[in-house]
Tab-separated table of C-alpha atoms in Angstrom:
chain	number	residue	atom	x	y	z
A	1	UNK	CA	-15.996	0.117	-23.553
A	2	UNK	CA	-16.735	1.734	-20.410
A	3	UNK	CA	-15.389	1.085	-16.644
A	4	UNK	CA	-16.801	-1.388	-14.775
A	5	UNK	CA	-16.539	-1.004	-10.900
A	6	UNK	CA	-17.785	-1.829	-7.794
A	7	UNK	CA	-17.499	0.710	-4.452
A	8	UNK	CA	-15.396	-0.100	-1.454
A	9	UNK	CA	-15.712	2.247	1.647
A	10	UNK	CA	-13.694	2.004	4.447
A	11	UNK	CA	-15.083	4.430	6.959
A	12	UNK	CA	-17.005	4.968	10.520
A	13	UNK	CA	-20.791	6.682	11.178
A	14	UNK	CA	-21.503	8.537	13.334
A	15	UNK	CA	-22.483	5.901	16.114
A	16	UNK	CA	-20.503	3.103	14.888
A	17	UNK	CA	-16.985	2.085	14.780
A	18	UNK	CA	-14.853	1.177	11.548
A	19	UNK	CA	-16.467	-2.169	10.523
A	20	UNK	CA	-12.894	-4.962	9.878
A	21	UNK	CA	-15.188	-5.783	6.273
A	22	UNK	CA	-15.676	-2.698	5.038
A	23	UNK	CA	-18.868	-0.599	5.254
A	24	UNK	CA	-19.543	-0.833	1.615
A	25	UNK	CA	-17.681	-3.504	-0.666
A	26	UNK	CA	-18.443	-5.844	-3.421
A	27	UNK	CA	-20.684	-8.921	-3.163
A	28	UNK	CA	-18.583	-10.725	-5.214
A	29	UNK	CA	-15.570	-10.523	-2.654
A	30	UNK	CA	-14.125	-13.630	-1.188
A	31	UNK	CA	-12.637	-13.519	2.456
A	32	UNK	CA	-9.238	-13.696	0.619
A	33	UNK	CA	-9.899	-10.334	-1.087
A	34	UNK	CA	-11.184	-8.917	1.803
A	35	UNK	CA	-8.015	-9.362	3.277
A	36	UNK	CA	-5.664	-8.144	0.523
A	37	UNK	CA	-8.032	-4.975	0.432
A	38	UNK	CA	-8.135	-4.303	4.287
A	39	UNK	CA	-4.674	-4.739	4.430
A	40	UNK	CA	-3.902	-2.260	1.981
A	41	UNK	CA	-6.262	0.124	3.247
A	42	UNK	CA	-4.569	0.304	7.106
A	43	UNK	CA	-1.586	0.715	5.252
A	44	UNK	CA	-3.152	3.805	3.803
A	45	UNK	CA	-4.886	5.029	6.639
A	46	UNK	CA	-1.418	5.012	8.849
A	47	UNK	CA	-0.606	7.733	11.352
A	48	UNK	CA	-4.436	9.691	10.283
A	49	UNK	CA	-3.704	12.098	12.497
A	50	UNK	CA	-0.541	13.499	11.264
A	51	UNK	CA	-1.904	13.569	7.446
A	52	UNK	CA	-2.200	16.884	5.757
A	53	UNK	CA	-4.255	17.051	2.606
A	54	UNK	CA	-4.984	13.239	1.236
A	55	UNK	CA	-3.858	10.193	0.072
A	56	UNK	CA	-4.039	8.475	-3.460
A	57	UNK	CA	-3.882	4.564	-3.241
A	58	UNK	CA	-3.783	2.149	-6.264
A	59	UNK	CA	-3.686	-1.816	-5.168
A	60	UNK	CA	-3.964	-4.489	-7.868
A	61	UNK	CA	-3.548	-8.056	-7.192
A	62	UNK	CA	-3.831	-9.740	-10.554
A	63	UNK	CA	-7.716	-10.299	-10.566
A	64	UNK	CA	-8.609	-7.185	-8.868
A	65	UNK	CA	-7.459	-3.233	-8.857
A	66	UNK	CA	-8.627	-1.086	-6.420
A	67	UNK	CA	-8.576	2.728	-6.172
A	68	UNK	CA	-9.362	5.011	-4.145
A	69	UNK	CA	-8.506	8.235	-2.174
A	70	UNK	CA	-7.729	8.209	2.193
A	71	UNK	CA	-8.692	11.721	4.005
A	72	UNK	CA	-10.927	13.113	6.383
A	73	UNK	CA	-14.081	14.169	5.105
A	74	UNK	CA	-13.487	17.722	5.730
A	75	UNK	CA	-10.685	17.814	3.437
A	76	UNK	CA	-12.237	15.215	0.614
A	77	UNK	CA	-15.815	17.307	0.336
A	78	UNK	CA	-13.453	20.840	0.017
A	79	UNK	CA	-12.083	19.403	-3.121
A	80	UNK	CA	-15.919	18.619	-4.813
A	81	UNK	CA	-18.015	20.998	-6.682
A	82	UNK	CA	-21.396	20.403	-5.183
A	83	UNK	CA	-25.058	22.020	-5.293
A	84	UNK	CA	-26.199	23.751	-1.833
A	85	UNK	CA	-28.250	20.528	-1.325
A	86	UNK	CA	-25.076	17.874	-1.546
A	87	UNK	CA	-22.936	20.418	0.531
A	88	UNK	CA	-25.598	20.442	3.265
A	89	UNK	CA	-26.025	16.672	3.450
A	90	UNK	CA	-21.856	16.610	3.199
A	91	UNK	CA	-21.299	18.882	6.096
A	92	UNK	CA	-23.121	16.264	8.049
A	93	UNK	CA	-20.582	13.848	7.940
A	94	UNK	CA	-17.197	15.922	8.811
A	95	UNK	CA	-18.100	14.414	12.467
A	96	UNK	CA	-18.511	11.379	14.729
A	97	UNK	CA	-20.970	11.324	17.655
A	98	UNK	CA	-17.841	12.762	20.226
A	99	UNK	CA	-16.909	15.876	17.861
A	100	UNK	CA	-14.351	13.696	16.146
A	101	UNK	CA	-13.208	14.170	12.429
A	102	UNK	CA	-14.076	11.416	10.360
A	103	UNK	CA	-11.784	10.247	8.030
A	104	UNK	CA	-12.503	7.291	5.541
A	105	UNK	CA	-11.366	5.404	2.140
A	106	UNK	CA	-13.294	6.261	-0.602
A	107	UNK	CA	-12.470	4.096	-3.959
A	108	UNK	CA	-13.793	1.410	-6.351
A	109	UNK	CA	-13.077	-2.084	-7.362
A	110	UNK	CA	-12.291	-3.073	-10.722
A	111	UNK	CA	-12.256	-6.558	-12.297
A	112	UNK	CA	-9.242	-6.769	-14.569
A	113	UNK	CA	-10.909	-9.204	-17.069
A	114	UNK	CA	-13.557	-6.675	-17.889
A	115	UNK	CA	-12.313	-3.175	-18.103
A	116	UNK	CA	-11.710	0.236	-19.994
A	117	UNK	CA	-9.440	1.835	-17.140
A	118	UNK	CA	-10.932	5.712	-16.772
A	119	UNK	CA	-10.628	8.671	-14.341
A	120	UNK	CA	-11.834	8.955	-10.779
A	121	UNK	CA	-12.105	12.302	-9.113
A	122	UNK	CA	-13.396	13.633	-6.100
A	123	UNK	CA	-16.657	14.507	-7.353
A	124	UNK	CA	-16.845	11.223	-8.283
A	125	UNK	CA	-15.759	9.586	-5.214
A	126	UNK	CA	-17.553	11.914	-2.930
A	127	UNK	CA	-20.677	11.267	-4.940
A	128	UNK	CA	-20.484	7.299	-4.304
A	129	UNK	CA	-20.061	8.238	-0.554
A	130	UNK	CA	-22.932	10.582	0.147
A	131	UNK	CA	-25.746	7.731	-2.294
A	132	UNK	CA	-23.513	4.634	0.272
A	133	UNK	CA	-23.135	6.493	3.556
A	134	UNK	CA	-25.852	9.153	4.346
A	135	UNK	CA	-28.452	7.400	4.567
A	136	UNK	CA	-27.422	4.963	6.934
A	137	UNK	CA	-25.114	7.495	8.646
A	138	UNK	CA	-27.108	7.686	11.758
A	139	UNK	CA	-27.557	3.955	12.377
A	140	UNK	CA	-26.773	2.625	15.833
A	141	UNK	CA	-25.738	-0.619	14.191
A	142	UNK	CA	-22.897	-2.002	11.738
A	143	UNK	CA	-23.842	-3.550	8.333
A	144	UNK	CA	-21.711	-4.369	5.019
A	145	UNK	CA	-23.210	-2.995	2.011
A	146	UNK	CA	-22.758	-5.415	-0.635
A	147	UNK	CA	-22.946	-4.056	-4.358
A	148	UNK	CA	-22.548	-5.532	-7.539
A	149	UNK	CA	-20.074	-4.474	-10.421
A	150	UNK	CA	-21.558	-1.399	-12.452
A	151	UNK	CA	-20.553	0.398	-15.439
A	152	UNK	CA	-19.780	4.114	-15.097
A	153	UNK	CA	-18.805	6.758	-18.141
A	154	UNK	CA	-15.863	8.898	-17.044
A	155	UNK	CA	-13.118	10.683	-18.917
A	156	UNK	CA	-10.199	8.684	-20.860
A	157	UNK	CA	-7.057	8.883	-18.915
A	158	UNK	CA	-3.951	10.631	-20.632
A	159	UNK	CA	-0.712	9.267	-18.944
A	160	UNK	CA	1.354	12.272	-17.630
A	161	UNK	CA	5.299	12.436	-17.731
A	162	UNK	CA	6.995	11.675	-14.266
A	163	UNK	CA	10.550	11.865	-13.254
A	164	UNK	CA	11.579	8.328	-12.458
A	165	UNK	CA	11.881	7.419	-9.116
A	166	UNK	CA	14.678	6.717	-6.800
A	167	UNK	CA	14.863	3.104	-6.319
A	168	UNK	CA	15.446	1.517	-3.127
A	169	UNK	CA	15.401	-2.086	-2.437
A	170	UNK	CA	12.613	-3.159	-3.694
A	171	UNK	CA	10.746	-0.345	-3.372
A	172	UNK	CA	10.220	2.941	-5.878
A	173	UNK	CA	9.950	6.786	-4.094
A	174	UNK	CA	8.773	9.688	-6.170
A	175	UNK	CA	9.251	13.290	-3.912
A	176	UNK	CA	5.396	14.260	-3.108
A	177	UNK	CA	3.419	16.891	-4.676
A	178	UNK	CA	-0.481	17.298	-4.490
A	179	UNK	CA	-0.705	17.844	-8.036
A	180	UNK	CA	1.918	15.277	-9.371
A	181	UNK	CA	0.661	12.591	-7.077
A	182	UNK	CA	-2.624	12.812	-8.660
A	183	UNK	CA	-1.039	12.225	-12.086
A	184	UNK	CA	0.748	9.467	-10.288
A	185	UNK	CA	-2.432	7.929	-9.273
A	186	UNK	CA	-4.175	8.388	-12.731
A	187	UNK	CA	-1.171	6.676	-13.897
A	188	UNK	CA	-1.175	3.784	-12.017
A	189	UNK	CA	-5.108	3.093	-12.048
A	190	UNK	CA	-4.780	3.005	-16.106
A	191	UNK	CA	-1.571	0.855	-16.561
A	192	UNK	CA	-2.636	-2.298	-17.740
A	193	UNK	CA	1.214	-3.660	-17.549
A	194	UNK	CA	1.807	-3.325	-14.030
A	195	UNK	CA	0.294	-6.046	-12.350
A	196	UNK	CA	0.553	-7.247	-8.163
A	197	UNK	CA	1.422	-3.615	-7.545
A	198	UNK	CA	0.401	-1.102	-5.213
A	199	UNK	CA	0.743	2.746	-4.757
A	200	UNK	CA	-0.208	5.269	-2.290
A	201	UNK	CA	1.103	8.780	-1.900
A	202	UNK	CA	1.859	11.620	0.615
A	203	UNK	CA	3.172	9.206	3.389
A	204	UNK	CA	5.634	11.867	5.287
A	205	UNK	CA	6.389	9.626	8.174
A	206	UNK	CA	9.933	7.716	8.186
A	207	UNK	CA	9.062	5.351	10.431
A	208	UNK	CA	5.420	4.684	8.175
A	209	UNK	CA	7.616	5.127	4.850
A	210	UNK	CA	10.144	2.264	6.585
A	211	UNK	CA	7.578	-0.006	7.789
A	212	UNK	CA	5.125	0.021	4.880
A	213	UNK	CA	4.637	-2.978	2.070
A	214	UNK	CA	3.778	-0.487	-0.656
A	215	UNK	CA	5.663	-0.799	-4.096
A	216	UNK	CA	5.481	2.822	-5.151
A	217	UNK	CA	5.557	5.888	-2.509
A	218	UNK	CA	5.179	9.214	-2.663
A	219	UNK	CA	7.072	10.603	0.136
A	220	UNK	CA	9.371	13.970	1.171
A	221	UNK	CA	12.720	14.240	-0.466
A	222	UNK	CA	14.309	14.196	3.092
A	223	UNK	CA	12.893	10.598	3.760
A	224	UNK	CA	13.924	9.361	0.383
A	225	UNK	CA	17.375	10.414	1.468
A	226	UNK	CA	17.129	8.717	5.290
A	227	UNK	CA	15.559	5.591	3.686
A	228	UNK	CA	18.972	5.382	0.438
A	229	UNK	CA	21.110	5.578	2.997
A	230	UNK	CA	19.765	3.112	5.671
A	231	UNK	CA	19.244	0.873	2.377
A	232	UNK	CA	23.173	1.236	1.899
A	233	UNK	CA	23.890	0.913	5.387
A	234	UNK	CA	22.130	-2.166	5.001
A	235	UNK	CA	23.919	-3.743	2.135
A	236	UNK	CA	27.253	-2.620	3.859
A	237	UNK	CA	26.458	-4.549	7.209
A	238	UNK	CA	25.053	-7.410	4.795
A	239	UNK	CA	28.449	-7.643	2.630
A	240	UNK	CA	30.564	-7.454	5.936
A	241	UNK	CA	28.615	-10.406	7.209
A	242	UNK	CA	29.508	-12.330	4.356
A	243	UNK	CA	32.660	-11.104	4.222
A	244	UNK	CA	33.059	-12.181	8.168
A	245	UNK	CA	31.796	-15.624	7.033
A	246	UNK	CA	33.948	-16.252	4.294
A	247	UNK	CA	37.523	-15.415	6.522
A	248	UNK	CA	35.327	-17.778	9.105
A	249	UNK	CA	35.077	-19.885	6.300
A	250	UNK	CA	38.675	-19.961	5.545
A	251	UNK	CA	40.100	-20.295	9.144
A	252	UNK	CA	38.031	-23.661	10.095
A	253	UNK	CA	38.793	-24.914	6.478
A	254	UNK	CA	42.851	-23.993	6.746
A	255	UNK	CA	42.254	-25.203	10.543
A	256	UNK	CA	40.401	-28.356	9.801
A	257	UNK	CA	43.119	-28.890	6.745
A	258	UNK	CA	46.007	-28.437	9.493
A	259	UNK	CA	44.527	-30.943	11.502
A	260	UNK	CA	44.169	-33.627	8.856
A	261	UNK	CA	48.232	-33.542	8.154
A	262	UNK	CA	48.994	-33.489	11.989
A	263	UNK	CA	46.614	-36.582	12.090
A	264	UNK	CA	48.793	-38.222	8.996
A	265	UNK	CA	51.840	-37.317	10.584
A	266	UNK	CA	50.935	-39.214	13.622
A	267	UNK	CA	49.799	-42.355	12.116
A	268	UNK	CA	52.781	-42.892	10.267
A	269	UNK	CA	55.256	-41.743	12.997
A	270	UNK	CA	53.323	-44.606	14.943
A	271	UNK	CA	53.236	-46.918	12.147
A	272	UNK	CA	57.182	-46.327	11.829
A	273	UNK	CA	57.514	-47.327	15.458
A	274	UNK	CA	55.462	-50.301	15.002
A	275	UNK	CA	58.125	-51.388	12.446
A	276	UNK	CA	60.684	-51.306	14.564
A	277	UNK	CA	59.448	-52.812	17.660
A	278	UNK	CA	58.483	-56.008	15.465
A	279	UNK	CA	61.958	-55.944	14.166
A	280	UNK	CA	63.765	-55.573	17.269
């Protein structure tokens, strides 16, 4: 059985802006999955400026899995081994009509029902952008590409040993590592368990790492540290709260008790003088 995918491309030209539905994506998508993809995607595509090499995201939710790598161009194309004609054509597309690097999201949808999970690698990848993007690259207009599900022959995926991760919340950190997040990657695109996941790797921003909805990170070992501890700093100030409420608790209940037997009290002390006026 062979893979069965569909490309997604997430990227500018070099006239035209970032489209919100994708440059390239498949037909069959509802608005719904264009929205679980997109929103993955930005999540990926965070603080651009600051990232140094590139990005490996996996995103499955239930029906779908998509996979794909973030980067600029420059960076993704350096990885490829391509003929003088594709490396020509590539260096085209490093940059925007203002001298800008492009960067972009480069990946594939699979449907779950149908599929033999396989490798993806930068050749690969690149390959789907430069048949997708060059030809339309100088446009002076937007259009979605819409493509049907295909079936592609790659390699069999071996699962690679990992360390575990350090668990925090809900959320699972592995330290970063160009190589090992690749394996991470291949790992998560071909684990048919996992399901309503998502992955991406070589986020080095605390603030990104703190804000971000992935499950699984890749991250610096110094973040992993700042985010354990604001995680426990967390749970402290949450079991002092309820700590705080439960004495709060306590007081109004020992208070509202109190109250009750001076109310008794009073009743009967004015019962008891009832008594004797009507005996008098």
């Amino acid at each position: 059985m062979r893979m069965r995918v569909a490309p997604i491309i997430h990227t500018r030209t070099y006239a035209c802006d970032f489209n919100s539905e994708f440059a390239v994506r498949p037909e069959c998508f509802m608005d719904s999955d264009v929205k679980w993809a997109r929103g993955n995607v930005l999540g990926a595509t965070g603080e651009i400026d600051e990232l140094r090499g590139v990005r490996w995201l996996v995103s499955d939710n239930g029906k779908y899995r998509m996979a794909g790598v973030v980067g600029f161009l420059k960076d993704i194309c350096s990885k490829c081994q391509l003929n003088d004609a594709d490396r020509t054509k590539s260096q085209e597309l490093f940059y925007d009509n203002n001298g800008r690097l492009v960067y972009a999201f480069i990946g594939v949808v699979m449907d779950k029902q149908h599929n033999d999970f396989r490798e993806l690698t930068f050749d690969y990848l690149w390959g789907i952008y430069l048949d997708k993007i060059y030809p339309i690259w100088k446009r002076t207009y937007q259009e979605v590409i819409l493509e049907d599900f295909v079936e592609i022959d790659t390699k069999q995926i071996t699962r690679s040993d990992v360390e575990e991760p350090s668990v925090v919340g809900e959320s699972f950190f592995y330290e970063t590592n160009s190589a090992r997040d690749y394996k991470l990657f291949l790992n998560f695109l071909c684990d048919e368990r996992e399901t309503g996941f998502s992955f991406c790797s070589n986020i080095l921003s605390y603030n990104m790492v703190k804000n971000s909805n992935f499950t699984y990170i890749t991250t610096s070992q110094n973040i992993i540290k700042r985010m354990t501890k604001g995680c426990d700093a967390t749970r402290k100030t949450q079991e002092e709260q309820v700590k705080a409420t439960s004495v709060y608790s306590n007081v109004a209940s020992t208070q509202k008790k109190n109250g009750m037997i001076v109310l008794i009290v009073g009743l009967v002390l004015l019962l008891i003088i009832i008594c004797i006026l009507i005996l008098v």
